[in-house]
C-alpha cells in the first residue's frame, strides 16, 4: 500500500482547517445536501466530504457511510488533496497505490473512487468531496466537471461556516459579507424578525431590497413550514448552535405573489452583544432538481426510443440478482435491419426502432424492463421468472408481435427478430455472465436462420471458450505453418470438364488433427490475424494456380475467399494486382469470393476496391447467394462476375418446389445482369442434370470431389504424371 504524501505546507494547511471548527463529533449539516446530490447525480451508494486532519480523517458530511474511524494513511482522500484536479480510480484492484489497501481488501470493498480537493480561500487543501462504489466504474470528463461544480457548492458552505466561527470572536458587519453575495442571505433575530437581507434574497422572494426590514421569516415560507422552522430555531436557541441539528431534506419558500419554490436551506447562528443572531442561506433548487432529474434521465435513457439504455439495464439486472429474485434476460436483435436502413433511409430506420421499442414495452408490460442496448439490439428483463418454457414463450410472443407489418411514410415494412434467453439462477447468478449467456443464445438463434428464439445451454459457453482458445492458438498456427490449403474442383455441368477450383483453408492442429473451417474460422475472422492469413491464402492460391496453368490447365481459374479485414488494411486492389504480377498470372486466373457480411460491413471501402479489381479483369463472385437480406440491391450496386447458389437450395431442389423456384429466380437474375452462375453442394447426378436444364453453367460438390490437398488434386486431374515427367526432363 502506498501512503499519501504529506504536503509541504502541512502546518499552514492544518491551521487553515482549524478555522472551520470541524471534527468527528462536529459535522456540518449544511454540507449534507451536497453529498446527497452527489450520490443521486452519479448513482453512487456512497458520497462524502472528508476533512484530512494530521493523522485522522473525519467526515464533515456523508451518505451511505456508517461510523468510520479512518487513519490518514489509508484514506483515498488524503491522496486526492495532493492533486489540483479530480482524482479518479476506476478499479482499485488494478491500481498499484491501492490494490492492497485495507479499504479495498477489507469489508468496505472500495473498488471505485472519484474525489476532488476542497481548498480554502488561501489555497490550502482542507479535504475532498468524493463518490465511492463497490464495483469498478467509468467516470467521464463530463462527470468530473459535475463533481467540480458540487465541490464549489461545498467550499461555499464551508466558507460560511468559517465566517460563522470567526464572528464568535470578531463578527464582520453583515454588509461586508453578504451585500453583494450571489447567495441569498437573510439576517434575523430569535423572534424571527428580519434584521437585514441582501439583494439576492429580496429577488428570490419577489421583493425590493428596502422591503425586507420589518418582515418576519414566516412571510418567506408557506404556513405548513412554520412549525418546522420554529422548531429548528428553538433547538438552536437552546443549544446555542445549529451544529448537530438535522436540516430538512425538502423545504419550500414563498414569494410575495404567493407562488412557491423548492428551497435549499442552511442555518447559522452566533452571539453578538449577548444576543443570538441568525443567518439563513437560501437557494432556489427547483431548477437544479429539474436539471438533476434531466441528467438522471439522460444517463439512464436511450434518447431515440425512450427505453432504458445499456448502463441502466445492466444495473437493474444487477440489483435484481443481488436481491436474489428469479429473473429472465432476453436479448433481441432485428434480422437484416441494416438493409432496411440503407434502402429506405435512416429516418425510416429510426421510426422502425421507435415502433419496435413501443411493441416491446407493450409486450413486456409492468413485469419487467425493456432497453435498447445499441443499434438494432434490445434487451428485456422479466421478473419474477424461473420457468424456461414460459420465458421462451414470452420471447416468441415478442418475435410474433414484431413480425406484424409496420407502416411508415406509406411504406409497409415487415421485419423479423431473433432472441436469446437466459434465466437466473439456473444459467448464472452474476449480471455480466447472465447477459452474456443470453447474448450467446441470441447469436445461436441468428445462426439457425433468425426469426426465432433460443434458450441458453452450457454448450454455447463451451463453444465460446473454444473460439477464444482457438484465437489464442491461431498465433502459433500461423507462426508454425500449421495452416494449409485444400482445393475443391469447379466443374462445367455441360461436359464435366474442369473450370477451376476454390481454395479452402484447413488447420493441421498438432493435437486435434485436421480441422475444418467451422471449428476455427469465427475466431480467425474476428481476430487480429484475419488480414495476415487472408493475404497468405491469396499468395499461396495464386502460386498454386500459376504452377497448374504452366503444366497443362491453361484456362484454369482459382477462387479465393476474402476476409472483411483485408478491406481495412492497406490497398486491397493494389495488393491483389501485385500478387498476380509476381506469379505471372492474368487477372482472369483469379476469382475473389465475397459474402454479404463483408459487403454490408465495409460498404464504400469494399465497393471501391472491388470496382478497381473488376476493371482490371479479376473475377468477383457473390458467395452464399440467397441466404441474406440485401442480395438484390447488391446485384445492381456491386461489380460482380458470378453468383454462387447456396448449397441449402441445391440440396432441397428435387424435393422442394420452393428451393427450385429460388434457384430459377437466381439464374434469371444472373442472366439479366449478364453474370455467370455456379451451384454449391451438388451431391447427385440428378441435381447436376436439373441444374443444367434450368441454365446453371457450373457446379462444385461431393459429386465431383471433396476438397483435396494440392498433390491429390493434381493426381485426380492427371497433373502428377505431367509434373513428374517435366521434373525428370529438367
XYZ file of C-alpha atoms in Angstrom:
730
model
C 0.000 0.000 0.000
C 1.301 3.442 -0.935
C 0.795 6.014 1.844
C -0.322 9.527 0.852
C 2.283 12.241 0.556
C 2.351 14.945 3.261
C 2.015 18.375 1.573
C 4.968 20.737 2.030
C 2.616 23.356 3.553
C 1.158 20.892 6.074
C 1.418 23.187 9.113
C -0.298 26.065 7.337
C -2.896 23.657 5.924
C -3.806 22.349 9.386
C -4.088 25.909 10.729
C -6.461 26.759 7.870
C -8.535 23.636 8.614
C -8.798 24.516 12.307
C -10.515 27.792 11.390
C -13.612 25.820 10.336
C -14.254 24.304 13.761
C -14.962 20.843 12.339
C -14.349 17.449 13.902
C -15.581 13.861 14.001
C -18.209 14.884 16.575
C -18.943 18.182 14.838
C -20.137 17.520 11.292
C -21.583 20.306 9.182
C -25.291 19.747 8.346
C -25.113 22.434 5.649
C -22.960 20.030 3.627
C -25.494 17.177 3.747
C -27.413 18.361 0.637
C -24.143 18.391 -1.309
C -23.367 14.724 -0.645
C -26.996 13.730 -1.189
C -26.980 15.436 -4.597
C -23.645 13.767 -5.435
C -24.956 10.298 -4.564
C -28.089 10.802 -6.675
C -26.352 12.532 -9.572
C -23.753 9.788 -10.072
C -25.930 6.877 -8.893
C -23.348 6.006 -6.220
C -24.019 4.225 -2.934
C -21.547 6.408 -1.024
C -20.756 10.132 -1.167
C -18.784 12.004 1.484
C -16.905 15.160 2.345
C -13.778 14.092 4.198
C -11.563 16.567 6.012
C -7.925 15.495 6.340
C -6.526 16.017 9.829
C -2.941 15.485 10.978
C -3.330 11.727 11.358
C -7.043 11.051 11.027
C -9.802 11.702 8.527
C -13.178 12.916 9.736
C -16.453 13.148 7.867
C -17.971 16.621 7.586
C -20.965 15.073 5.758
C -21.733 11.692 4.233
C -24.393 9.433 2.778
C -24.171 5.647 2.722
C -21.415 5.545 5.379
C -21.743 4.271 8.918
C -19.433 5.071 11.815
C -15.885 5.167 10.442
C -12.602 5.660 12.266
C -10.198 6.170 9.408
C -6.490 6.780 9.588
C -4.966 9.239 7.156
C -2.561 6.616 5.795
C -5.383 4.513 4.276
C -7.566 7.379 3.072
C -8.040 7.835 -0.678
C -8.990 11.468 0.015
C -5.571 12.007 1.627
C -4.145 11.230 -1.821
C -6.714 13.432 -3.570
C -5.719 16.597 -1.664
C -2.255 16.354 -3.232
C -3.812 16.881 -6.665
C -5.223 20.014 -8.238
C -7.993 18.227 -10.136
C -10.332 15.254 -9.818
C -8.612 12.007 -8.812
C -10.339 9.004 -10.420
C -9.614 5.366 -9.536
C -11.770 3.273 -11.943
C -10.788 -0.036 -10.306
C -8.738 -0.083 -7.114
C -7.738 -3.707 -7.744
C -5.766 -2.528 -10.781
C -4.131 0.497 -9.110
C -0.725 -0.138 -7.530
C -1.352 2.585 -4.936
C -4.488 0.959 -3.535
C -4.765 -2.719 -4.539
C -3.727 -3.897 -1.060
C -5.324 -1.013 0.888
C -7.451 -2.196 3.867
C -10.413 -0.266 2.472
C -10.088 -2.303 -0.735
C -9.445 -5.798 0.603
C -11.474 -5.386 3.784
C -15.246 -5.216 4.452
C -15.526 -1.748 2.900
C -14.803 -3.308 -0.559
C -13.879 0.051 -2.112
C -13.464 -0.573 -5.870
C -14.241 2.824 -7.446
C -13.298 6.310 -6.199
C -13.571 9.817 -7.601
C -12.602 12.776 -5.411
C -11.928 16.483 -5.884
C -9.956 18.642 -3.398
C -11.742 21.308 -1.336
C -9.493 24.317 -0.833
C -9.603 27.318 1.463
C -9.593 30.888 0.026
C -5.835 30.889 0.619
C -5.388 27.755 -1.478
C -4.860 25.165 1.280
C -6.359 21.717 0.672
C -8.784 21.015 3.541
C -10.249 17.726 2.375
C -12.129 16.253 -0.561
C -15.622 15.639 -1.903
C -15.768 12.046 -3.108
C -18.116 9.411 -4.518
C -17.456 5.705 -3.956
C -18.763 2.384 -5.261
C -18.125 -1.281 -4.545
C -17.968 -2.009 -8.292
C -15.491 -0.769 -10.935
C -16.922 2.246 -12.774
C -16.105 4.650 -15.585
C -16.061 8.403 -14.914
C -16.244 10.703 -17.931
C -14.872 14.229 -18.380
C -18.460 15.468 -18.011
C -18.768 13.601 -14.707
C -15.549 15.263 -13.497
C -16.928 18.696 -14.374
C -20.163 17.994 -12.475
C -18.152 16.863 -9.417
C -16.123 20.097 -9.579
C -19.356 22.135 -9.585
C -20.576 20.329 -6.478
C -17.184 20.966 -4.854
C -17.674 24.705 -5.430
C -21.000 24.468 -3.573
C -19.302 22.615 -0.711
C -16.483 25.178 -0.489
C -19.045 27.987 -0.394
C -20.817 26.352 2.559
C -17.528 25.654 4.335
C -16.580 29.291 3.957
C -19.876 30.335 5.519
C -19.019 28.025 8.437
C -15.613 29.652 8.811
C -17.228 33.069 8.846
C -19.695 31.891 11.488
C -16.848 30.649 13.680
C -14.806 33.783 13.212
C -17.681 36.061 14.237
C -17.775 34.456 17.643
C -14.541 36.406 18.255
C -15.000 39.433 15.999
C -18.002 39.386 13.674
C -17.603 41.346 10.468
C -20.575 43.569 9.686
C -23.284 41.861 7.675
C -22.876 44.305 4.795
C -19.201 43.367 4.308
C -20.026 39.714 3.852
C -23.389 39.499 2.225
C -24.319 42.691 0.401
C -23.003 41.579 -2.998
C -23.024 37.829 -2.433
C -24.816 35.811 -5.151
C -26.134 33.612 -2.330
C -29.441 34.737 -0.820
C -28.709 35.647 2.827
C -31.261 36.685 5.460
C -30.225 38.029 8.885
C -32.895 37.634 11.605
C -33.251 37.516 15.392
C -34.625 34.954 17.856
C -38.133 36.340 17.327
C -37.822 35.508 13.580
C -37.846 39.209 12.678
C -35.673 40.073 9.664
C -32.858 42.459 10.553
C -31.410 42.681 7.028
C -31.135 40.775 3.762
C -29.199 41.139 0.559
C -30.387 41.785 -2.984
C -30.217 38.080 -3.869
C -32.637 37.219 -1.022
C -35.025 40.036 -1.905
C -35.060 38.975 -5.584
C -35.519 35.327 -4.673
C -38.713 36.115 -2.766
C -40.014 38.764 -5.172
C -39.440 41.862 -3.004
C -37.480 45.086 -3.322
C -34.344 45.311 -1.206
C -35.853 48.027 1.040
C -38.928 45.898 1.840
C -37.020 43.388 3.967
C -36.627 45.215 7.235
C -39.629 44.559 9.477
C -40.737 41.385 7.694
C -40.832 38.087 9.559
C -39.356 34.797 8.377
C -42.862 33.305 8.427
C -43.712 35.580 5.486
C -40.988 33.895 3.375
C -42.174 30.308 3.839
C -45.592 28.606 3.400
C -47.726 28.226 6.515
C -47.263 24.436 6.586
C -43.491 25.029 7.005
C -43.835 27.372 10.001
C -43.805 24.668 12.676
C -40.710 23.006 11.234
C -38.813 26.300 11.046
C -39.847 27.382 14.547
C -38.598 24.051 15.910
C -35.195 24.472 14.253
C -34.742 27.955 15.702
C -35.991 26.816 19.119
C -33.403 23.994 19.218
C -30.650 26.446 18.248
C -31.727 28.878 20.975
C -31.497 26.018 23.495
C -28.073 24.749 22.382
C -26.580 27.985 21.102
C -25.711 26.460 17.726
C -27.157 24.680 14.703
C -24.367 22.091 14.830
C -25.827 18.611 15.099
C -29.347 19.793 14.188
C -30.637 17.965 11.135
C -31.864 20.194 8.340
C -34.942 19.104 6.353
C -34.253 17.399 3.023
C -37.168 19.245 1.432
C -38.402 22.741 2.237
C -40.329 25.398 0.338
C -40.035 29.162 0.005
C -42.866 31.658 -0.552
C -42.706 34.615 -2.940
C -44.502 37.899 -2.426
C -47.034 36.920 -5.106
C -47.892 33.690 -3.245
C -46.065 31.271 -5.536
C -43.847 28.610 -4.001
C -40.446 27.203 -4.920
C -38.324 24.335 -3.619
C -35.833 25.679 -1.151
C -32.315 24.719 -0.181
C -31.826 25.857 3.422
C -28.721 26.363 5.589
C -28.943 27.979 9.046
C -26.224 29.505 11.260
C -26.207 31.478 14.500
C -23.754 33.349 16.709
C -23.635 35.506 19.797
C -23.494 39.261 19.244
C -23.741 41.692 22.154
C -25.174 38.905 24.288
C -27.920 38.001 21.841
C -28.265 35.212 19.319
C -28.262 36.395 15.710
C -29.402 34.024 12.969
C -28.306 33.717 9.390
C -30.268 31.827 6.717
C -28.677 30.967 3.370
C -31.353 30.181 0.819
C -31.241 28.598 -2.646
C -33.996 28.065 -5.185
C -33.224 24.448 -6.038
C -36.241 23.936 -8.329
C -34.138 24.387 -11.458
C -31.301 22.312 -10.007
C -33.694 19.491 -9.153
C -35.086 19.630 -12.681
C -31.524 19.571 -14.007
C -30.673 16.606 -11.801
C -33.774 14.763 -12.972
C -32.897 15.526 -16.580
C -29.300 14.412 -16.056
C -30.564 11.212 -14.500
C -32.928 10.695 -17.428
C -30.138 11.284 -19.941
C -27.844 8.943 -18.041
C -30.366 6.098 -17.939
C -32.463 6.523 -21.104
C -31.930 5.791 -24.776
C -32.743 9.115 -26.429
C -34.111 7.667 -29.678
C -36.597 5.175 -28.245
C -37.169 6.349 -24.679
C -36.287 2.890 -23.379
C -33.692 2.256 -20.695
C -30.128 2.370 -22.027
C -27.348 -0.200 -21.681
C -25.994 1.106 -18.370
C -29.428 1.297 -16.755
C -30.295 -2.224 -17.933
C -27.088 -3.720 -16.525
C -27.662 -2.016 -13.175
C -31.265 -3.229 -12.956
C -30.203 -6.800 -13.710
C -27.514 -6.496 -11.056
C -29.964 -5.148 -8.472
C -32.413 -7.978 -9.183
C -29.695 -10.600 -8.770
C -28.405 -9.027 -5.547
C -31.973 -9.236 -4.234
C -31.947 -12.950 -5.177
C -35.023 -12.589 -7.403
C -35.502 -15.196 -10.166
C -35.300 -13.328 -13.467
C -35.100 -13.889 -17.210
C -32.929 -11.860 -19.577
C -33.940 -11.727 -23.243
C -31.501 -10.355 -25.811
C -33.233 -9.458 -29.066
C -31.759 -8.390 -32.416
C -33.543 -7.342 -35.625
C -32.754 -9.511 -38.653
C -31.489 -7.614 -41.695
C -32.200 -4.189 -40.243
C -29.171 -2.597 -41.921
C -30.557 -3.417 -45.353
C -33.850 -1.687 -44.477
C -31.920 1.260 -43.068
C -29.755 1.592 -46.179
C -32.663 1.106 -48.583
C -35.285 3.382 -47.010
C -33.026 5.806 -45.158
C -32.084 6.427 -41.536
C -35.209 8.453 -40.783
C -37.392 5.444 -41.608
C -34.938 3.216 -39.736
C -35.271 5.379 -36.623
C -39.066 5.209 -36.886
C -38.845 1.418 -37.063
C -36.693 1.324 -33.934
C -39.176 3.512 -32.081
C -42.063 1.254 -33.119
C -40.086 -1.835 -32.063
C -39.457 -0.187 -28.686
C -43.181 0.555 -28.323
C -44.160 -3.037 -29.100
C -41.566 -4.436 -26.717
C -42.759 -2.174 -23.893
C -46.350 -3.189 -24.538
C -45.370 -6.863 -24.691
C -43.338 -6.834 -21.508
C -45.858 -4.703 -19.585
C -45.176 -3.944 -15.938
C -43.478 -7.271 -15.352
C -40.083 -6.102 -16.483
C -37.834 -3.585 -18.197
C -37.163 -3.047 -21.895
C -33.891 -1.462 -23.012
C -32.099 -0.568 -26.207
C -28.547 -1.837 -25.942
C -27.333 -0.223 -29.146
C -28.031 -0.192 -32.880
C -30.853 -2.653 -33.518
C -30.198 -4.729 -30.397
C -32.644 -4.697 -27.490
C -32.722 -6.366 -24.074
C -35.557 -7.278 -21.743
C -35.583 -8.060 -18.039
C -38.546 -10.149 -16.851
C -39.161 -10.794 -13.146
C -40.079 -12.828 -11.299
C -39.345 -15.619 -13.797
C -37.921 -19.080 -13.129
C -39.709 -21.085 -15.848
C -37.698 -21.666 -19.042
C -40.735 -22.672 -21.081
C -42.620 -19.551 -20.040
C -39.591 -17.342 -20.714
C -39.232 -18.732 -24.232
C -42.978 -18.330 -24.757
C -42.631 -14.631 -23.898
C -39.725 -14.380 -26.338
C -41.758 -15.985 -29.128
C -44.730 -13.718 -28.403
C -42.470 -10.682 -28.762
C -40.994 -12.038 -32.009
C -44.518 -12.574 -33.366
C -45.502 -9.045 -32.352
C -42.523 -7.558 -34.188
C -43.299 -9.619 -37.309
C -46.530 -7.662 -37.880
C -46.210 -5.048 -40.613
C -45.087 -1.514 -39.790
C -46.380 1.353 -41.955
C -44.073 4.375 -42.147
C -44.316 7.120 -44.793
C -46.557 4.917 -46.934
C -44.020 2.071 -46.749
C -45.335 -1.240 -45.422
C -42.333 -2.845 -43.753
C -42.013 -6.299 -42.278
C -39.114 -7.222 -40.080
C -38.152 -10.291 -38.128
C -36.184 -10.626 -34.927
C -34.047 -13.239 -33.203
C -33.994 -13.700 -29.430
C -31.697 -15.345 -26.903
C -32.998 -16.317 -23.456
C -31.198 -16.949 -20.167
C -32.653 -17.177 -16.645
C -31.242 -16.879 -13.163
C -30.253 -18.690 -11.056
C -30.125 -21.664 -13.484
C -27.851 -20.059 -16.080
C -25.912 -17.535 -13.991
C -26.074 -15.544 -10.769
C -23.959 -12.586 -11.873
C -25.212 -9.831 -14.187
C -22.483 -9.797 -16.843
C -22.476 -13.582 -17.101
C -26.269 -13.840 -17.336
C -26.489 -11.144 -20.022
C -23.535 -12.718 -21.833
C -25.257 -16.105 -21.819
C -28.430 -14.582 -23.270
C -26.253 -12.949 -25.931
C -24.677 -16.318 -26.801
C -28.179 -17.776 -27.163
C -29.096 -14.847 -29.460
C -26.002 -15.480 -31.581
C -27.028 -19.126 -31.937
C -30.620 -18.176 -32.844
C -29.296 -15.990 -35.667
C -27.012 -18.794 -36.860
C -30.066 -21.035 -37.096
C -31.574 -18.621 -39.610
C -33.139 -15.903 -37.463
C -36.791 -15.141 -36.711
C -36.738 -17.489 -33.721
C -35.711 -17.748 -30.081
C -33.167 -19.983 -28.422
C -32.602 -20.754 -24.753
C -29.056 -20.762 -23.448
C -27.395 -24.141 -22.917
C -23.931 -24.617 -21.360
C -22.586 -25.942 -24.676
C -22.819 -22.412 -26.082
C -20.455 -21.136 -23.405
C -18.107 -24.029 -24.116
C -18.154 -23.132 -27.821
C -17.375 -19.512 -26.977
C -14.479 -20.600 -24.786
C -13.275 -22.883 -27.578
C -13.398 -19.978 -30.039
C -11.363 -17.915 -27.599
C -8.800 -20.697 -27.180
C -8.608 -21.193 -30.925
C -7.996 -17.465 -31.234
C -5.020 -17.788 -28.893
C -3.684 -20.885 -30.678
C -4.021 -19.315 -34.112
C -0.992 -17.129 -33.425
C 1.094 -20.261 -33.031
C -0.540 -21.911 -36.038
C 0.341 -19.003 -38.328
C 3.893 -18.798 -36.980
C 4.492 -22.566 -37.208
C 2.900 -23.010 -40.649
C 0.034 -25.241 -39.492
C -2.478 -23.671 -41.891
C -2.788 -25.374 -45.295
C -4.935 -25.002 -48.403
C -7.235 -27.632 -49.886
C -8.816 -27.262 -53.301
C -12.319 -28.238 -54.432
C -12.787 -28.531 -58.198
C -15.370 -26.428 -60.022
C -16.880 -28.292 -62.976
C -18.673 -27.279 -66.185
C -22.029 -29.006 -65.905
C -22.432 -29.388 -69.666
C -19.437 -31.702 -70.246
C -17.921 -32.366 -66.797
C -14.664 -30.573 -67.670
C -12.579 -28.762 -65.066
C -13.138 -24.998 -64.976
C -11.301 -24.097 -61.785
C -11.098 -24.658 -58.043
C -11.955 -22.959 -54.791
C -9.097 -22.617 -52.311
C -10.279 -23.658 -48.829
C -8.288 -23.212 -45.641
C -7.625 -26.065 -43.211
C -5.676 -26.310 -39.945
C -3.349 -29.230 -39.266
C -3.561 -28.992 -35.494
C -0.723 -30.871 -33.742
C -3.123 -32.409 -31.201
C -6.587 -32.346 -32.779
C -5.646 -33.323 -36.311
C -7.084 -31.720 -39.440
C -9.660 -29.065 -38.507
C -12.334 -27.785 -40.874
C -13.031 -24.032 -41.085
C -16.195 -24.388 -38.980
C -14.002 -25.081 -35.936
C -11.768 -22.022 -36.136
C -12.986 -19.624 -38.826
C -15.154 -17.478 -36.462
C -12.137 -16.924 -34.207
C -9.946 -16.166 -37.221
C -12.382 -13.801 -38.962
C -12.941 -11.721 -35.834
C -9.339 -11.774 -34.615
C -6.220 -9.727 -35.373
C -4.763 -12.301 -37.795
C -7.554 -12.205 -40.385
C -5.807 -9.840 -42.808
C -2.455 -11.626 -42.439
C -3.955 -15.060 -43.081
C -6.097 -13.687 -45.921
C -3.007 -12.328 -47.667
C -1.246 -15.672 -47.180
C -4.185 -17.576 -48.708
C -4.211 -15.225 -51.694
C -0.471 -15.655 -52.307
C -0.490 -19.454 -51.832
C -3.525 -19.965 -54.061
C -2.056 -17.790 -56.822
C 1.261 -19.646 -56.629
C -0.597 -22.945 -56.978
C -2.753 -21.900 -59.935
C 0.316 -20.449 -61.663
C 2.011 -23.864 -61.404
C -1.031 -25.775 -62.638
C -1.568 -23.418 -65.570
C 2.067 -23.866 -66.632
C 1.697 -27.646 -66.528
C -1.461 -28.138 -68.533
C -4.512 -26.342 -67.058
C -4.377 -23.394 -69.429
C -7.728 -21.689 -68.691
C -7.884 -22.724 -65.053
C -9.106 -20.112 -62.537
C -8.754 -20.082 -58.756
C -11.473 -18.937 -56.358
C -10.203 -17.258 -53.178
C -12.405 -16.214 -50.244
C -11.735 -12.758 -48.800
C -11.849 -11.758 -45.137
C -13.512 -8.468 -44.220
C -10.307 -7.341 -42.508
C -8.458 -7.325 -45.850
C -10.516 -4.316 -46.928
C -9.340 -2.361 -43.887
C -5.604 -2.998 -44.251
C -3.549 -1.323 -46.988
C -4.872 -1.118 -50.564
C -6.533 -4.458 -51.383
C -6.791 -3.829 -55.137
C -3.110 -2.875 -55.440
C -2.088 -5.869 -53.335
C -4.076 -8.358 -55.467
C -2.690 -6.972 -58.740
C 0.836 -7.133 -57.280
C 0.375 -10.813 -56.330
C -0.900 -11.651 -59.846
C 2.082 -9.923 -61.437
C 4.537 -11.650 -59.103
C 3.215 -15.078 -60.111
C 2.863 -14.217 -63.808
C -0.922 -14.669 -63.854
C -3.514 -12.880 -65.959
C -6.315 -11.277 -63.896
C -8.807 -13.792 -65.329
C -6.997 -16.585 -63.470
C -8.327 -15.269 -60.132
C -11.874 -15.024 -58.809
C -12.376 -13.350 -55.428
C -15.326 -14.604 -53.402
C -17.176 -12.211 -51.094
C -20.071 -12.762 -48.711
C -22.885 -10.362 -47.940
C -21.487 -9.679 -44.445
C -18.284 -8.279 -45.914
C -20.229 -6.027 -48.252
C -22.571 -4.764 -45.548
C -19.811 -4.096 -43.045
C -17.474 -2.201 -45.316
C -19.771 -0.536 -47.830
C -17.866 2.099 -49.850
C -14.414 0.773 -48.981
C -15.255 -2.680 -50.315
C -17.134 -1.286 -53.303
C -14.245 0.882 -54.495
C -11.672 -1.901 -54.138
C -13.838 -4.421 -55.988
C -14.596 -1.972 -58.800
C -10.890 -1.455 -59.445
C -10.244 -5.198 -59.411
C -13.145 -5.918 -61.740
C -11.978 -3.237 -64.147
C -8.550 -4.920 -64.134
C -10.192 -8.230 -65.151
C -10.289 -10.061 -61.806
C -13.479 -12.069 -61.266
C -15.764 -11.272 -58.304
C -18.177 -13.972 -57.100
C -21.007 -13.410 -54.624
C -20.929 -16.385 -52.225
C -23.908 -17.923 -50.373
C -26.357 -16.014 -52.568
C -29.977 -16.097 -51.453
C -29.332 -16.590 -47.729
C -29.025 -12.904 -46.764
C -31.142 -9.783 -46.759
C -29.572 -7.339 -49.186
C -28.731 -9.565 -52.132
C -30.995 -7.952 -54.730
C -29.779 -4.424 -54.123
C -26.171 -5.598 -54.132
C -26.524 -7.233 -57.563
C -27.142 -3.819 -59.042
C -24.536 -1.971 -56.999
C -21.541 -4.314 -56.920
C -19.204 -5.205 -59.846
C -19.864 -8.965 -59.857
C -18.951 -11.578 -62.459
C -20.523 -14.657 -60.892
C -23.216 -15.720 -58.418
C -22.717 -18.798 -56.248
C -26.015 -20.532 -55.473
C -26.008 -21.679 -51.862
C -25.925 -25.415 -51.111
C -29.035 -25.180 -48.914
C -31.175 -24.591 -52.034
C -29.331 -27.165 -54.172
C -29.741 -29.971 -51.648
C -33.505 -29.463 -51.459
C -34.288 -28.586 -55.069
C -35.507 -32.075 -56.126
C -37.908 -32.377 -53.187
C -38.869 -28.735 -52.623
C -40.571 -26.685 -55.294
C -39.743 -23.584 -53.253
C -35.992 -24.286 -53.384
C -36.174 -24.969 -57.112
C -38.109 -21.731 -57.637
C -35.441 -19.793 -55.729
C -32.701 -21.277 -57.942
C -34.704 -20.432 -61.087
C -35.090 -16.868 -59.846
C -31.370 -16.559 -59.076
C -30.409 -17.788 -62.553
C -32.918 -15.422 -64.181
C -31.471 -12.508 -62.212
C -27.927 -13.558 -63.124
C -28.842 -13.658 -66.799
C -30.472 -10.222 -66.511
C -27.209 -8.818 -65.126
C -25.003 -10.864 -67.530
C -23.493 -12.857 -64.664
C -22.273 -16.470 -64.619
C -23.669 -18.939 -62.060
C -22.146 -21.803 -60.103
C -24.056 -24.065 -57.713
C -22.508 -25.347 -54.490
C -23.177 -28.635 -52.706
C -24.023 -30.849 -55.721
C -24.081 -34.425 -54.458
C -26.081 -36.378 -57.063
C -26.202 -36.694 -60.827
C -29.903 -35.837 -60.676
C -29.078 -32.493 -59.094
C -26.463 -31.879 -61.797
C -28.923 -32.568 -64.602
C -31.674 -30.463 -63.015
C -29.303 -27.514 -62.624
C -28.072 -27.859 -66.201
C -31.641 -27.914 -67.506
C -32.536 -24.621 -65.815
C -29.403 -22.873 -67.089
C -26.746 -23.158 -64.362
C -23.356 -23.374 -66.067
C -21.016 -24.661 -63.352
C -21.075 -26.553 -60.079
C -18.996 -27.930 -57.222
C -19.734 -30.516 -54.579
C -19.059 -34.060 -53.403
C -20.481 -35.492 -56.657
C -17.298 -34.279 -58.310
C -14.850 -34.246 -55.389
C -14.387 -33.266 -51.795
C -11.752 -30.572 -51.122
C -8.292 -32.087 -51.718
C -4.684 -31.285 -50.870
C -2.773 -29.889 -53.861
C -0.962 -33.166 -54.666
C -4.207 -35.203 -54.628
C -5.959 -32.584 -56.742
C -3.125 -32.749 -59.300
C -3.269 -36.557 -59.307
C -7.043 -36.562 -59.821
C -6.765 -34.377 -62.911
C -3.696 -36.040 -64.429
C -1.139 -33.446 -63.446
C 1.098 -35.629 -61.247
C 2.435 -37.660 -64.176
C 2.934 -34.495 -66.189
C 4.791 -32.783 -63.336
C 6.920 -35.876 -62.748
C 7.900 -36.064 -66.449
C 8.837 -32.400 -66.525
C 10.912 -32.887 -63.390
C 12.859 -35.789 -64.982
C 13.472 -33.790 -68.177
C 14.788 -30.938 -66.112
